[in-house]
Coordinates of C-alpha atoms and ligand atoms in Angstrom, one line a residue:
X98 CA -70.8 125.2 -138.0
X99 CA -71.9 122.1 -139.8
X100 CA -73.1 119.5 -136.9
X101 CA -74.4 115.9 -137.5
X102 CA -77.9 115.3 -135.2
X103 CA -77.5 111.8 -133.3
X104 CA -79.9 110.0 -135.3
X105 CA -83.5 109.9 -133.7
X106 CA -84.4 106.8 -135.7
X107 CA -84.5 103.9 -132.6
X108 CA -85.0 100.5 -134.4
X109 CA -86.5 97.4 -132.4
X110 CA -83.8 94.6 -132.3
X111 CA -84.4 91.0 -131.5
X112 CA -81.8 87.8 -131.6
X113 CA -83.2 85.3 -134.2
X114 CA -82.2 81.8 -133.8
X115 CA -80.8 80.3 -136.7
X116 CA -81.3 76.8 -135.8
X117 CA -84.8 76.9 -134.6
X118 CA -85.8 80.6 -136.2
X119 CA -86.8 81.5 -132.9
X120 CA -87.1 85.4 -132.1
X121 CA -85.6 86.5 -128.8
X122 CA -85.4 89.9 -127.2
X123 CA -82.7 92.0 -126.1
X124 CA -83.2 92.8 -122.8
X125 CA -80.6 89.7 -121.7
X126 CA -77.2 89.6 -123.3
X127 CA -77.6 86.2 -125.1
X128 CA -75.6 84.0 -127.0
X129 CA -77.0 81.0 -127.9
X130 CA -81.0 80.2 -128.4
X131 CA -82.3 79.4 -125.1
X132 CA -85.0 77.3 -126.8
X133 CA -82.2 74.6 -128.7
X134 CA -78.9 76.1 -128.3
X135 CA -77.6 77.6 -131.8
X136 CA -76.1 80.2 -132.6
X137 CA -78.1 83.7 -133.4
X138 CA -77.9 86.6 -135.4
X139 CA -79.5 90.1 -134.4
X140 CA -81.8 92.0 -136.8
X141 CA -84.3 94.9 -136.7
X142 CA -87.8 94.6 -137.0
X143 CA -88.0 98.3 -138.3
X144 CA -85.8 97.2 -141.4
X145 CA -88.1 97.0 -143.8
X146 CA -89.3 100.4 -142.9
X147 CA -85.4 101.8 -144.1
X148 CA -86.2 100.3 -147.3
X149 CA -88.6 102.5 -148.1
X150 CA -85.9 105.4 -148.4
X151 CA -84.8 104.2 -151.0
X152 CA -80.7 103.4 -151.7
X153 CA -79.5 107.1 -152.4
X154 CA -80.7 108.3 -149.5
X155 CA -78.7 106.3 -147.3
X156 CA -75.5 106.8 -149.3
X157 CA -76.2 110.6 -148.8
X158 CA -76.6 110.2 -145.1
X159 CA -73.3 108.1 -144.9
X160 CA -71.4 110.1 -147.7
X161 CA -72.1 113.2 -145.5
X162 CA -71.4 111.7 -142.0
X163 CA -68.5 110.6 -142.9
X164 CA -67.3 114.0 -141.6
X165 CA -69.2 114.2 -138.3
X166 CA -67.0 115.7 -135.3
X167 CA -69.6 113.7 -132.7
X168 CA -67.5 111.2 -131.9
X169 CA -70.0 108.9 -131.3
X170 CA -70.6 108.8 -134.8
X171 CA -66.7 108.8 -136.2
X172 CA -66.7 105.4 -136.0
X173 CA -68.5 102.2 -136.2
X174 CA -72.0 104.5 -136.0
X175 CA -71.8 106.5 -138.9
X176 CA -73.6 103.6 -140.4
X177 CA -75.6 103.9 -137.1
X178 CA -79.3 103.2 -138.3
X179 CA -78.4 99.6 -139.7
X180 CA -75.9 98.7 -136.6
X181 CA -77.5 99.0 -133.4
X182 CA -79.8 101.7 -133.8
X183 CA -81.1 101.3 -129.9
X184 CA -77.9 102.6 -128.6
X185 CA -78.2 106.2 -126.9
X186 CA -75.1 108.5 -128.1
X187 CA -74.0 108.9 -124.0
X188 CA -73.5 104.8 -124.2
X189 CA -71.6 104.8 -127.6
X190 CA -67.7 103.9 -127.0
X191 CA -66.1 105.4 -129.6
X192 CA -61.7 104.9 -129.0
X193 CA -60.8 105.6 -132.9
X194 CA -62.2 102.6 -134.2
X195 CA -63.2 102.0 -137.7
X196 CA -62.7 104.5 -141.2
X197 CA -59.3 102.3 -142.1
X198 CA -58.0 103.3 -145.2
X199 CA -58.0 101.4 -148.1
X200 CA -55.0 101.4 -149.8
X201 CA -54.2 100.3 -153.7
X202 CA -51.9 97.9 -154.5
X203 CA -48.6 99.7 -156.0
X204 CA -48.1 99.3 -159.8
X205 CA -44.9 96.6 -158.9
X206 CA -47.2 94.7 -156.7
X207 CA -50.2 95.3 -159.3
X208 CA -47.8 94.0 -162.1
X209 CA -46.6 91.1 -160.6
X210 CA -50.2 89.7 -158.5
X211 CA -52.1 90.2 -162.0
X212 CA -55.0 91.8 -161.0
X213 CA -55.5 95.5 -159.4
X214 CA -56.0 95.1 -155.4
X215 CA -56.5 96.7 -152.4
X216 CA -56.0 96.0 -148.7
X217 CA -58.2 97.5 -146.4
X218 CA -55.2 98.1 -143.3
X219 CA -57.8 97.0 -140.3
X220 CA -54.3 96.9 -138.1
X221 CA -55.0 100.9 -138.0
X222 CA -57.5 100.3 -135.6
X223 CA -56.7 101.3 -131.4
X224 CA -55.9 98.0 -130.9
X225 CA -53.7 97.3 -134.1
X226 CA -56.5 94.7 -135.4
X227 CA -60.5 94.2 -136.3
X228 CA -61.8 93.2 -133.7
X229 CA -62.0 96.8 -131.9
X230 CA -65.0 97.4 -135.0
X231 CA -67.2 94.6 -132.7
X232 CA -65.9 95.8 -129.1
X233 CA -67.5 99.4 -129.9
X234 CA -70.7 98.1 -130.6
X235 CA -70.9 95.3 -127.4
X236 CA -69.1 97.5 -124.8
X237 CA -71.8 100.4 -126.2
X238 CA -74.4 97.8 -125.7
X239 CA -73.0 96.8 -122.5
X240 CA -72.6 99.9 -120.9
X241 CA -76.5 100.5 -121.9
X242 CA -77.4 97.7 -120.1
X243 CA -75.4 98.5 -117.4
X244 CA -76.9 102.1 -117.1
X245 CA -80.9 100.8 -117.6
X246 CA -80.0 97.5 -114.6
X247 CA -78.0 99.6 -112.4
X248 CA -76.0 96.1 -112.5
X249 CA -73.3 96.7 -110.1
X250 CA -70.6 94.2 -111.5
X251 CA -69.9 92.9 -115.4
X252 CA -66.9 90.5 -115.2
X253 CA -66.1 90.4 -119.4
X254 CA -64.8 87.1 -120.7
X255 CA -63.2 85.8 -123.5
X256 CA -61.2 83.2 -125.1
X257 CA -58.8 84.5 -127.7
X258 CA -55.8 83.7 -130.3
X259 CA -54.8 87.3 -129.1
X260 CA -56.4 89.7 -131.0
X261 CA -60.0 89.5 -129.1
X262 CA -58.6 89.5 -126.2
X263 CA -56.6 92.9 -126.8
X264 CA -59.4 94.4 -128.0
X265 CA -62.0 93.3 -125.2
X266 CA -58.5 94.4 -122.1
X267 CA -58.8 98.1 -124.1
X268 CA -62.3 98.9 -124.2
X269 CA -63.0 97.8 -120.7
X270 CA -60.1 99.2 -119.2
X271 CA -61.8 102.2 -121.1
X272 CA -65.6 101.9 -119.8
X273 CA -64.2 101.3 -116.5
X274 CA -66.8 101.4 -113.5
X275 CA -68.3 98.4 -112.8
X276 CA -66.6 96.9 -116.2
X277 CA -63.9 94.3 -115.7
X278 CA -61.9 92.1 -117.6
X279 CA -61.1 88.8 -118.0
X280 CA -59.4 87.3 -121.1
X281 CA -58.8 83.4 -121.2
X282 CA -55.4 82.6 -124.0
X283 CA -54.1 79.4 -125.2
X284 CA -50.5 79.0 -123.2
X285 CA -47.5 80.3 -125.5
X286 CA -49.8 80.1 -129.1
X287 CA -50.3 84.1 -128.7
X288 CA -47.8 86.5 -130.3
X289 CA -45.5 88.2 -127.5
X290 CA -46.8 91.6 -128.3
X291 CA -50.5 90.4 -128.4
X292 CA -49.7 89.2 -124.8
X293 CA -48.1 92.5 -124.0
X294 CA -51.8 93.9 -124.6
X295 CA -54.0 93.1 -122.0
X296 CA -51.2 92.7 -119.6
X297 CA -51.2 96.6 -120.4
X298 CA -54.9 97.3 -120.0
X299 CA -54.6 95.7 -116.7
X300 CA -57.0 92.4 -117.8
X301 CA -56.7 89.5 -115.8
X302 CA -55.0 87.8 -118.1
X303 CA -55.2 83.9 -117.5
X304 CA -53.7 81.0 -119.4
X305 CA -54.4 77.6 -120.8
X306 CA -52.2 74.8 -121.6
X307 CA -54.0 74.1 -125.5
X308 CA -55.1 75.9 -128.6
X309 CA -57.5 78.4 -128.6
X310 CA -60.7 76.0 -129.5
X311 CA -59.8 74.2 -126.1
X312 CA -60.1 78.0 -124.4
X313 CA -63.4 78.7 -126.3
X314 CA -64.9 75.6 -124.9
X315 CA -63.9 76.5 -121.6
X316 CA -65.2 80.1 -121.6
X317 CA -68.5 78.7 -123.3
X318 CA -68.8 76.6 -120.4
X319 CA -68.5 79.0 -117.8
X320 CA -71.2 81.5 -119.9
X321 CA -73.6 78.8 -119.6
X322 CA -72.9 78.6 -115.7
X323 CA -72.1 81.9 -114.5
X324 CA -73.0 85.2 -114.5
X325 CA -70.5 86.4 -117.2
X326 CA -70.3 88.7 -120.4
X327 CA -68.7 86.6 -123.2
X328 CA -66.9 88.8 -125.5
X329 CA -66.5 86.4 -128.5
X330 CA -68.2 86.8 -131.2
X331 CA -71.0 84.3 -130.3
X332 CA -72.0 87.5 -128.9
X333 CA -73.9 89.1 -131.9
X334 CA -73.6 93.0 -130.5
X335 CA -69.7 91.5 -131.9
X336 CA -70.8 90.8 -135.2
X337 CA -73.1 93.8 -135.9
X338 CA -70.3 96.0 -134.9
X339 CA -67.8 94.0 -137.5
X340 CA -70.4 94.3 -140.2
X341 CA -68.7 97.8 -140.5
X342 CA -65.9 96.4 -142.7
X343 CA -68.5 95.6 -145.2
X344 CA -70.3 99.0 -145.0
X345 CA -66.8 100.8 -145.1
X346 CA -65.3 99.1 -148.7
X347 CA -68.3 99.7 -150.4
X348 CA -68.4 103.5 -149.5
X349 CA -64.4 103.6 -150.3
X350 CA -65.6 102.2 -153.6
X351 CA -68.1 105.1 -153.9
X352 CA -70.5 102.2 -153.4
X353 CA -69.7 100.5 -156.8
X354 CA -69.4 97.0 -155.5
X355 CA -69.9 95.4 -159.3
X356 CA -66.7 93.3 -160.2
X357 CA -65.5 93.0 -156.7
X358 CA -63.7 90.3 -154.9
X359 CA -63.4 90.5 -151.4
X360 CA -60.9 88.5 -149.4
X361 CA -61.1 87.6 -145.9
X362 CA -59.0 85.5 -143.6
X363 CA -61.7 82.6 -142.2
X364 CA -60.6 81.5 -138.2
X365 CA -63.7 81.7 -135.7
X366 CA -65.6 82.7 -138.7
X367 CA -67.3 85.6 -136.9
X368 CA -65.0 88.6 -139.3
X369 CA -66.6 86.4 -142.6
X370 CA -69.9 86.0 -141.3
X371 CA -70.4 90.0 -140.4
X372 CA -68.8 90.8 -144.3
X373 CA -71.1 88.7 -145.5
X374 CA -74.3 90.4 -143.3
X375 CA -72.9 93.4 -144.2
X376 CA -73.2 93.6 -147.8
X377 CA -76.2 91.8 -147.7
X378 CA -77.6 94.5 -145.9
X379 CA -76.4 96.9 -148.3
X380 CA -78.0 95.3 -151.0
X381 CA -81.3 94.7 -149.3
X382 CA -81.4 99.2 -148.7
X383 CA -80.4 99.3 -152.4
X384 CA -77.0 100.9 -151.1
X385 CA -75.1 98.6 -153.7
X386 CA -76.3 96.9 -156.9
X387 CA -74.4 94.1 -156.9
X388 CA -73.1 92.0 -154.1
X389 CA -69.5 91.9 -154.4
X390 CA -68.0 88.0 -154.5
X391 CA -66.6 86.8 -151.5
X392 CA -63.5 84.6 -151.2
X393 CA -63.0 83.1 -147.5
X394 CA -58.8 82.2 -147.1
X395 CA -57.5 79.2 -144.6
X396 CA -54.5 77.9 -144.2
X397 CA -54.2 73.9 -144.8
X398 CA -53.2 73.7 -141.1
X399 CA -56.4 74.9 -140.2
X400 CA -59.0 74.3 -142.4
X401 CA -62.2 72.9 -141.2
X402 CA -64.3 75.5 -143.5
X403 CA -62.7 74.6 -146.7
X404 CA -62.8 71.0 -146.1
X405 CA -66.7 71.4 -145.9
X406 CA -67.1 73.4 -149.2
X407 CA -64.9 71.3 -151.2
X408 CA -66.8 68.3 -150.4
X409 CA -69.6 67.8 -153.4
X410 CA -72.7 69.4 -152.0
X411 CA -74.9 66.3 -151.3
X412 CA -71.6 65.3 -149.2
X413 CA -71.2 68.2 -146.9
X414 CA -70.6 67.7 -143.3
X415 CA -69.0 69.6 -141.1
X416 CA -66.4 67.9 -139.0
X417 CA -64.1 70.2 -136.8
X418 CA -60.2 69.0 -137.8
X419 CA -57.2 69.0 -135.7
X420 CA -55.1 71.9 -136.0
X421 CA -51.3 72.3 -136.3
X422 CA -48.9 75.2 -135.8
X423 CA -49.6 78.1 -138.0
X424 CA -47.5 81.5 -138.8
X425 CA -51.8 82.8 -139.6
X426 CA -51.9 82.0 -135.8
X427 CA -54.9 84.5 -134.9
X428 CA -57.1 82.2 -137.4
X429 CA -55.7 78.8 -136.0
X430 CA -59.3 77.6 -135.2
X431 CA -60.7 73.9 -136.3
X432 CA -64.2 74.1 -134.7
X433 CA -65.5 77.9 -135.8
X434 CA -68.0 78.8 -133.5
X435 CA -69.6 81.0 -135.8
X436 CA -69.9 78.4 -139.0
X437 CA -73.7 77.8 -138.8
X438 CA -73.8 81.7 -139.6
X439 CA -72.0 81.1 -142.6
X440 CA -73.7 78.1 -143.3
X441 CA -76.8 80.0 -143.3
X442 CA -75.8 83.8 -144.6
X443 CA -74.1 82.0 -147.7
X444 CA -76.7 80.3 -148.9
X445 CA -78.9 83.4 -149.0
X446 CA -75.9 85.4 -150.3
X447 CA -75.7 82.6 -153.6
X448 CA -79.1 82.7 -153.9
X449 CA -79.1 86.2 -154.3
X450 CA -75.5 86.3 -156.4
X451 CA -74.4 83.0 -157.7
X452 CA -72.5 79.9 -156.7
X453 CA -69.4 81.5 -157.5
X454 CA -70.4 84.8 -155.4
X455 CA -68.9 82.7 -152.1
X456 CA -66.1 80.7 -151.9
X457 CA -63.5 79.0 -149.4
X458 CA -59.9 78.8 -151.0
X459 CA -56.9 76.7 -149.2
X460 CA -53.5 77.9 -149.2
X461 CA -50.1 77.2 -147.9
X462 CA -48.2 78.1 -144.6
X463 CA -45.3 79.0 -147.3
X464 CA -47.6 81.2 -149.1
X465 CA -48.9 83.0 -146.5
X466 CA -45.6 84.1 -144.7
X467 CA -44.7 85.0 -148.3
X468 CA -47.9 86.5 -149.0
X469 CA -47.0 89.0 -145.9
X470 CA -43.8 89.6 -146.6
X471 CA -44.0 90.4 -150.5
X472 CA -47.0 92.8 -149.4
X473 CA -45.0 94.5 -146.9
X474 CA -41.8 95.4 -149.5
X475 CA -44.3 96.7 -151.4
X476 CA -45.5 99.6 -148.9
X477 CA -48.2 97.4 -146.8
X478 CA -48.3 96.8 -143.6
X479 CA -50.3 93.7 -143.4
X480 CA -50.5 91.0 -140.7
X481 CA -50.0 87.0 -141.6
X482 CA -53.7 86.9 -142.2
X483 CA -53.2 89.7 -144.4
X484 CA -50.6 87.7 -146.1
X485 CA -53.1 84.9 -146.2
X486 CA -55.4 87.1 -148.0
X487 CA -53.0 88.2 -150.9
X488 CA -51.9 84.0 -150.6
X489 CA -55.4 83.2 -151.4
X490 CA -55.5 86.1 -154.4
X491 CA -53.0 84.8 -155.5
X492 CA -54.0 81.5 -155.9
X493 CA -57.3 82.7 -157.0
X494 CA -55.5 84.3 -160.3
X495 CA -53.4 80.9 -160.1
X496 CA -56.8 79.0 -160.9
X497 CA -58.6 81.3 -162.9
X498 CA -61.3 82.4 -160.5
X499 CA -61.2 86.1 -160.7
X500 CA -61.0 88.0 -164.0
X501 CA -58.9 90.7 -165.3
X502 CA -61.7 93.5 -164.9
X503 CA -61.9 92.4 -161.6
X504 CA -61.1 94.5 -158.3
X505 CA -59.9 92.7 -154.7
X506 CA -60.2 94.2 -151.5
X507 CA -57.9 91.8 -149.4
X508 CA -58.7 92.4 -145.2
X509 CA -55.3 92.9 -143.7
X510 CA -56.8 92.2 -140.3
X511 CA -54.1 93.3 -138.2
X512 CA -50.8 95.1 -137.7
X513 CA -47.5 93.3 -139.2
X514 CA -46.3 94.5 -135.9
X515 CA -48.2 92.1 -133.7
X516 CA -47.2 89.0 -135.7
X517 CA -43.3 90.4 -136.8
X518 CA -41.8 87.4 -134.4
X519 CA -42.8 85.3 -137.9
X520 CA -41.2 87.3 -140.1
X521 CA -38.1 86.8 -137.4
X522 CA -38.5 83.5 -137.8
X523 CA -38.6 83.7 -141.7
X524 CA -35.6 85.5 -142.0
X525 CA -33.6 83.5 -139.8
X526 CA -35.0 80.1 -141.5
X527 CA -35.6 79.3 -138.6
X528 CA -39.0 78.3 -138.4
X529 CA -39.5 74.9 -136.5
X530 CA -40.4 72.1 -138.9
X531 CA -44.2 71.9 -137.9
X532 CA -44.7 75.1 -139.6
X533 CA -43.2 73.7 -143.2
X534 CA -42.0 77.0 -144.0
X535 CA -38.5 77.5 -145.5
X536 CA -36.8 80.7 -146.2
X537 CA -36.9 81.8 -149.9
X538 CA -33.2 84.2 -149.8
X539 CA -35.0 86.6 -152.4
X540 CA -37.1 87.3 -149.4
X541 CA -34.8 87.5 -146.2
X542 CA -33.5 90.7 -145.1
X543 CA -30.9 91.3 -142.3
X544 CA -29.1 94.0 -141.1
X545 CA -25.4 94.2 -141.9
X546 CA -23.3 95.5 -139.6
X547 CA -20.6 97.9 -141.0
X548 CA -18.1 97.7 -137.8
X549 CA -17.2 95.5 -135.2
X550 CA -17.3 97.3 -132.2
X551 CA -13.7 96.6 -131.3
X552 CA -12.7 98.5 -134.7
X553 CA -14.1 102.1 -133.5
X554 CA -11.7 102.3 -130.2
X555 CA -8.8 104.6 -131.0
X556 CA -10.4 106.4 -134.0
X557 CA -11.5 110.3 -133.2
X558 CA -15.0 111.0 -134.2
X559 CA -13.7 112.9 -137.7
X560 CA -11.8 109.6 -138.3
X561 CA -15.3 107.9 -137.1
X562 CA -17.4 109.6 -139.6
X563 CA -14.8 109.5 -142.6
X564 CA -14.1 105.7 -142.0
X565 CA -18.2 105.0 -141.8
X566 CA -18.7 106.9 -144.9
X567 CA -16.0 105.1 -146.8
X568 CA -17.2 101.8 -145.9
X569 CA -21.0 102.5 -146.8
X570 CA -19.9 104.0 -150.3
X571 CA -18.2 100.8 -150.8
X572 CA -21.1 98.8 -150.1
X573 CA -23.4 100.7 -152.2
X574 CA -20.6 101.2 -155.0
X575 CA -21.0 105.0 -155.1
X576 CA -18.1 107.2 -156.0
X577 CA -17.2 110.5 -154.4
X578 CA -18.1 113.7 -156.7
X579 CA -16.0 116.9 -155.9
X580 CA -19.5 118.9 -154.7
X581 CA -18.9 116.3 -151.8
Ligands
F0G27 N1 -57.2 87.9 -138.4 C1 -56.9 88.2 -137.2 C2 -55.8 89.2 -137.0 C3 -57.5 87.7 -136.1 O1 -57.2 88.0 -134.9 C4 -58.6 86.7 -136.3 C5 -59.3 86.1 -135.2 C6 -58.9 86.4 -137.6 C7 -58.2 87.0 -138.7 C8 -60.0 85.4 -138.0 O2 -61.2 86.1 -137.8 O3 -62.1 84.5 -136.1 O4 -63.5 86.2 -137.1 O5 -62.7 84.3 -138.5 N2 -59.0 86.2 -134.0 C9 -59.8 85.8 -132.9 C10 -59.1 86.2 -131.6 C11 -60.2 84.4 -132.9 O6 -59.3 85.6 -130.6 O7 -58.4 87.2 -131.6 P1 -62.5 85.2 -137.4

């Protein structure tokens, strides 16, 4: 039988400041630089040594692990040796993250966007969303640490828009032991069946009256105080773990990343900042040729990232904005933690690629929802920041940014199913007016009833069946043919 070796390559990691450039070691769980406070990236001082393999090699490796039965290398780690490659295999978590399919655009939807697309369906993950790519790699790295401490007690935190916070509830109520969880929400601005999540892992689930940035302040001020694991992705073990996505699309694309466009909803920036490491990384190893272009998506309602990219470049400043209800409610976020990453990761990824390599694009609340919705009647199943995504395609075509021999891979981040309540909402026309979305009828989709209940008393089951019939080949206009 064909079985995959754990890897025995062990890489030396270390945090690197990106204010300051310190270098930091990853004995302690950090987040921010302990010398002035900014955010960090991890990296692996063996790097350069993987290099020297040149970029077939590691396509090989991946091309062929792709079907390892080790679980601990279905996942996330099949791209093991440029993720965390100090992990032992008994501390990987692996609960069917990762490997989403990437599925083409159908001809209608082809036809009518302009361009040929993808979405990558990241709702297929255990937790119907992303974010379970970066809790496989920082549970694995917590329950390391936990095993080499003997630490008798790891209270997990997090503040969340929903998504992170069903993610971080279902790998800890999976670790288990001496692994518990905390998640910290914004009072009534998650989805119902977001909520329902944690709730079911058996989190302590805890509310805010707020958004979600008000909840991220609070949980960054209790990390600085207390003796807690954050879970957001100002943890780094987070982004390496998301960096995945990037790996993943390339390999789909039989690592052929020439003439792509790659869309990503932008919230807490962390899902854009690991996309952007990831092919970076892939370039550097000589795994792809050509780094694919990157288009970041926000909704005007929440748009601190595009604000500071449209400004002229001698002008830039970035000022966290105010944000107002949003049907893309997982990326509601004016104050991304993780911008000074992106800051940093896209100047080196237009250096390397071109100005036009990275951008931020704006769209409407309108076109989102409808962005969703026209996805899903065309066989998706994407989220509203899936919508977002095919929004900011769209409007991308719209201005002329992407070319016919282009290719998009649009990140459906999530399951349609956790954010459906909009789509209730949309139907109905019922959204409330801070959302400035309005029903186009072209769109909506009811179900019709075909009796009142009151008209099936008194009819036998026969006359039941014969009556429903009747009425439903009246509806669709069909005739009866003597075969019957
Ligand atoms: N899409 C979904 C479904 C999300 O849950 C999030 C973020 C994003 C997009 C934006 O990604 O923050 O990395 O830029 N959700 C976080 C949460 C904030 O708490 O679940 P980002």
């Amino acid at each position: 039988m064909l079985t995959h070796a754990f890897p025995s390559y062990r890489g030396v990691m270390f945090y690197r400041c990106l204010g300051c450039g310190a270098e930091h070691g990853t004995e302690d769980l950090l987040y921010t630089c302990p010398r002035c406070g900014a955010v960090l990236l991890l990296e692996d001082r063996r790097f350069p040594e993987l290099l020297e393999k040149g970029g077939a090699y590691w396509q090989d490796l991946f091309d062929v692990r792709a079907a390892a039965k080790r679980p601990a290398l279905r996942g996330i780690f099949r791209f093991y040796e440029i993720t965390a490659p100090v992990l032992e295999e008994e501390d990987i978590l692996y609960l069917g993250e990762g490997n989403t399919p990437l599925i083409e655009a159908s001809p209608d939807l082809r036809c009518l966007v302009g361009r040929a697309f993808a979405f990558k369906n990241d709702g297929q993950n255990p937790s119907a969303s992303f974010k379970d790519r970066g809790m496989a790699c920082a549970f694995s790295y917590l329950r390391a640490a936990v095993r080499q401490h003997g630490w008798d007690d790891v209270l997990t935190v997090c503040a969340s828009t929903g998504d992170t916070s069903a993610a971080a509830a279902l790998y800890a109520a999976y670790a288990g032991g001496v692994i518990r969880s905390v998640v910290l929400l914004p009072q009534g601005k998650v989805t119902p069946q977001q909520l329902s999540q944690p709730l079911g892992s058996g989190a302590l689930v805890l509310e805010l009256p707020g958004v979600f940035d008000d909840c991220m302040r609070v949980v960054e001020f209790l990390a600085a105080r207390c003796r807690v694991a954050l879970l957001n992705s100002k943890n780094s073990w987070r982004i390496l773990g998301q960096e995945s996505y990037a790996f993943e699309t390339a390999q789909a694309l039989d690592w052929k990343t020439d003439k792509v466009c790659v869309f990503v909803p932008v919230g807490n920036a962390g899902n854009i900042t690991a996309v952007l490491h990831g092919f970076l990384k892939l370039h550097d190893l000589a795994v792809i040729d050509a780094l694919p272009r990157i288009f970041g998506i926000q909704s005007h309602h929440a748009d601190p990232v595009y604000r500071y990219y449209a400004a002229p470049e001698t002008e830039r400043v970035f000022r966290p904005v105010e944000v107002t209800a949003s049907v893309a409610q997982a990326a509601m976020i004016g104050n991304p933690v993780s911008f000074p990453r992106v800051r940093a990761l896209a100047e080196r990824y237009r250096a390397v690629a071109g100005e036009r390599a990275f951008q931020i694009l704006q769209v409407t609340e309108q076109a989102v929802m409808e962005g969703m919705l026209t996805a899903n009647r065309h066989g998706h199943t994407a989220c509203t920041q899936g919508g977002e995504c095919l929004a900011g395609l769209r409007a991308a075509v719209a201005a002329g940014l992407v070319g016919e021999d282009e290719y998009a891979v649009l990140d459906s981040t999530a399951h349609a199913l956790k954010f459906i309540d909009f789509q209730n909402l949309y139907f109905a026309d019922a959204f409330p007016r801070e959302y400035g979305v309005k029903a186009d009828p072209s769109l909506v989709n009811a179900p019709e009833a075909l009796f009142i209940p009151e008209e099936r008393e008194g009819l036998d089951d026969d006359a039941f069946v014969r009556e429903s019939a009747s009425r439903i080949a009246r509806r669709l206009g069909l005739t009866e043919t003597d075969g019957g």
